[in-house]
Amino acid sequence: MSRRNKRKQVFTNVEVVDAGAKGKTIARAADGKVIFLPNAVPGDIVDVQTFKKRKAYYEGKATIFHKLSDKRVEPACEHFGTCGGCKWQDMGYEHQLFYKEKEVTNNLTRIGHIELPEVTPILGAKEQYFYRNKMEFSFSDSRWLTLEEVQSDEDLGDRNALGFHIPGMWDKILDIKKCHLQADPSNAIRNAVKDFAVENGLEFFNTRNQTGLLRTMMIRTSSTGDIMVMIQFFKEIKEQRELLLDFLSETFPQITSLQYVINGKANDTIYDQDVICYKGQDHIFEEMEGLKFKINAKSFYQTNSEQAYELYKLTRECADLTGDELVYDLYTGTGTIAQFVAKKAKKVVGVESVPDAITAAKENAQLNGIDNVSFFVGDMKNVFNQEFINTHGQPDVIITDPPRDGMHKDVVQQILNVAPKRVVYVSCNSATQARDLALMNDMYKVTKTQAVDMFPQTHHVENIVVLELR
């Protein structure tokens, strides 16, 4: 049943029946429309307050829980529900995997209209917490206050924060005491930096006013034991900068790369900034099957090292190489997949639009003594053309791992023109993957699909699809 409240509606005793895109769960209103909820688990029976009405659906929030789902678990993190990072922490991991696989299958069949082979079960992660090798935290002089704090008469004390953006609010930062995503000493470093900065009067950033000293902190860890910490300052105050960096170096001697950026522009992206090495190396190393990958502050590397290894092994397996093939690796990034499959191929050609990534790819290939890979930089739809094929050869296999937006339609068309015997399509967004597969469906048959969970406690999932010429 439902009752109207001005323009909003309340639906009572609604069963949450499914999980949908972007981590929302799904209920159905009395009028038959779908309701998307951010704070419920499939199996819950709830009252819902809607706050947005569209032609085909509502967006709302569960306000009263009449029955809790048996799929629920107790969230591990004290920040769950306020922090937007791990929205599925209250759902058992086996159920997270079920809904991730279901979403991938639904996207491929409903969006792509693809006839699927028997779906290979999703590969879950051994580590469901503390799996990330990179975390970025923001400083703020006016931390996010909970409703209880706002309504309280007590002195709120220190308003500084070092943590994460509140979802949808670019200037609100939640102060984090313990994050369950990155292994020690990540939490110890973050908490020590915050305490030291407060004690020594170092000003935390104010995004609205563009004032303060401390902007962001990045921590990268690796399976080799390397640790990188990079502090981003809004302006140069040498004495205060050195005070903080020396404290970090002395308190955490295990940091192998201590770096900083002075960034006075309006946004805190570092890709157009000079990163300065203060102590140690200007990079860390990740290792995989004896291959070493040099990672600097700006490098892209899969943020779950352990599952990245599983993803790359499956990708290589799906490519089904005998040693005689010419392989193209599109959207190669820093060339990780290209180097990972190189020992099974005659030659691998990697293409990527980010110049720094290609520089790193070449450097890593040299470091690893791999001489049957070549890397080229440029916008994929412009570089990957017939002239490129004429120069570098007709590929037997194409591996493609595009960004979330998927492949440009010209790139899809060029793959169809080239018509390799096999395409291995790795995707972090099965909806855009399905769209691209639909364009290839007349020429290629999907012979395998396998999801890989890189991000436990979130709705995100990677998917590998193998395409064979019909």
Coordinates of N, CA and C in Angstrom, one line a residue, residues 289 291 312-327 337-348 370-373 396-397 399 421-422:
E289 N 54.5 -13.3 -11.5 CA 55.0 -14.4 -12.3 C 56.5 -14.0 -12.7
L291 N 57.7 -11.2 -13.5 CA 57.7 -10.0 -14.2 C 57.6 -8.8 -13.2
Y312 N 44.6 -11.7 -15.3 CA 45.5 -11.8 -16.4 C 45.8 -13.2 -16.8
K313 N 45.8 -14.1 -15.8 CA 46.0 -15.5 -16.1 C 44.8 -16.0 -17.0
L314 N 43.6 -15.6 -16.6 CA 42.4 -16.0 -17.4 C 42.4 -15.4 -18.8
T315 N 42.8 -14.2 -18.9 CA 42.9 -13.5 -20.2 C 43.9 -14.3 -21.1
R316 N 45.0 -14.6 -20.6 CA 46.0 -15.4 -21.3 C 45.5 -16.7 -21.8
E317 N 44.8 -17.4 -20.8 CA 44.2 -18.7 -21.1 C 43.1 -18.6 -22.2
C318 N 42.3 -17.5 -22.1 CA 41.3 -17.3 -23.1 C 41.8 -17.0 -24.5
A319 N 43.0 -16.4 -24.5 CA 43.6 -16.0 -25.8 C 44.1 -17.3 -26.6
D320 N 44.3 -18.4 -25.8 CA 44.6 -19.7 -26.3 C 45.8 -19.7 -27.3
L321 N 46.9 -19.1 -26.9 CA 48.0 -18.9 -27.8 C 48.9 -20.2 -27.8
T322 N 49.5 -20.3 -29.0 CA 50.4 -21.5 -29.2 C 51.9 -21.1 -29.4
G323 N 52.1 -19.8 -29.5 CA 53.5 -19.3 -29.7 C 53.7 -18.7 -31.1
D324 N 52.8 -18.9 -32.0 CA 52.9 -18.5 -33.4 C 52.1 -17.2 -33.7
E325 N 51.4 -16.7 -32.7 CA 50.4 -15.7 -33.0 C 51.0 -14.3 -32.9
L326 N 50.5 -13.4 -33.8 CA 50.6 -12.0 -33.6 C 49.4 -11.5 -32.8
V327 N 49.7 -10.9 -31.7 CA 48.6 -10.4 -30.8 C 48.6 -8.9 -30.7
I337 N 49.2 -6.6 -19.5 CA 48.6 -7.8 -20.2 C 49.5 -8.2 -21.3
A338 N 50.0 -7.2 -22.1 CA 50.9 -7.4 -23.2 C 52.1 -8.2 -22.8
Q339 N 52.7 -7.8 -21.7 CA 53.9 -8.5 -21.3 C 53.6 -9.9 -20.7
F340 N 52.4 -9.9 -20.1 CA 52.0 -11.2 -19.4 C 51.7 -12.3 -20.4
V341 N 51.3 -11.9 -21.6 CA 51.0 -12.9 -22.6 C 52.1 -13.1 -23.6
A342 N 53.2 -12.3 -23.5 CA 54.2 -12.3 -24.5 C 55.0 -13.6 -24.7
K343 N 55.2 -14.3 -23.6 CA 55.9 -15.6 -23.7 C 55.2 -16.7 -24.4
K344 N 53.9 -16.5 -24.6 CA 53.0 -17.5 -25.3 C 52.8 -17.0 -26.7
A345 N 53.3 -15.8 -27.1 CA 53.0 -15.3 -28.5 C 54.2 -15.1 -29.3
K346 N 54.1 -15.0 -30.6 CA 55.2 -14.7 -31.5 C 55.6 -13.2 -31.2
K347 N 54.6 -12.3 -31.3 CA 54.8 -10.9 -31.1 C 53.5 -10.3 -30.5
V348 N 53.7 -9.3 -29.6 CA 52.5 -8.5 -29.1 C 52.7 -7.0 -29.4
I370 N 61.9 -8.4 -22.2 CA 60.9 -8.9 -23.2 C 61.1 -8.2 -24.5
D371 N 61.5 -8.9 -25.5 CA 61.9 -8.2 -26.8 C 60.9 -8.4 -27.9
N372 N 59.8 -9.2 -27.6 CA 58.8 -9.4 -28.7 C 57.5 -8.6 -28.4
V373 N 57.6 -7.4 -27.8 CA 56.5 -6.5 -27.6 C 56.9 -5.1 -28.2
D396 N 46.4 -12.2 -35.3 CA 45.6 -13.5 -35.1 C 44.6 -13.4 -34.0
V397 N 45.0 -12.6 -32.9 CA 44.2 -12.5 -31.7 C 44.2 -11.0 -31.3
I399 N 43.3 -8.6 -28.0 CA 42.9 -8.5 -26.6 C 42.5 -7.0 -26.5
K421 N 40.9 -14.2 -35.8 CA 40.2 -15.4 -35.5 C 39.6 -15.4 -34.1
R422 N 40.2 -14.6 -33.2 CA 39.7 -14.6 -31.8 C 39.9 -13.2 -31.2

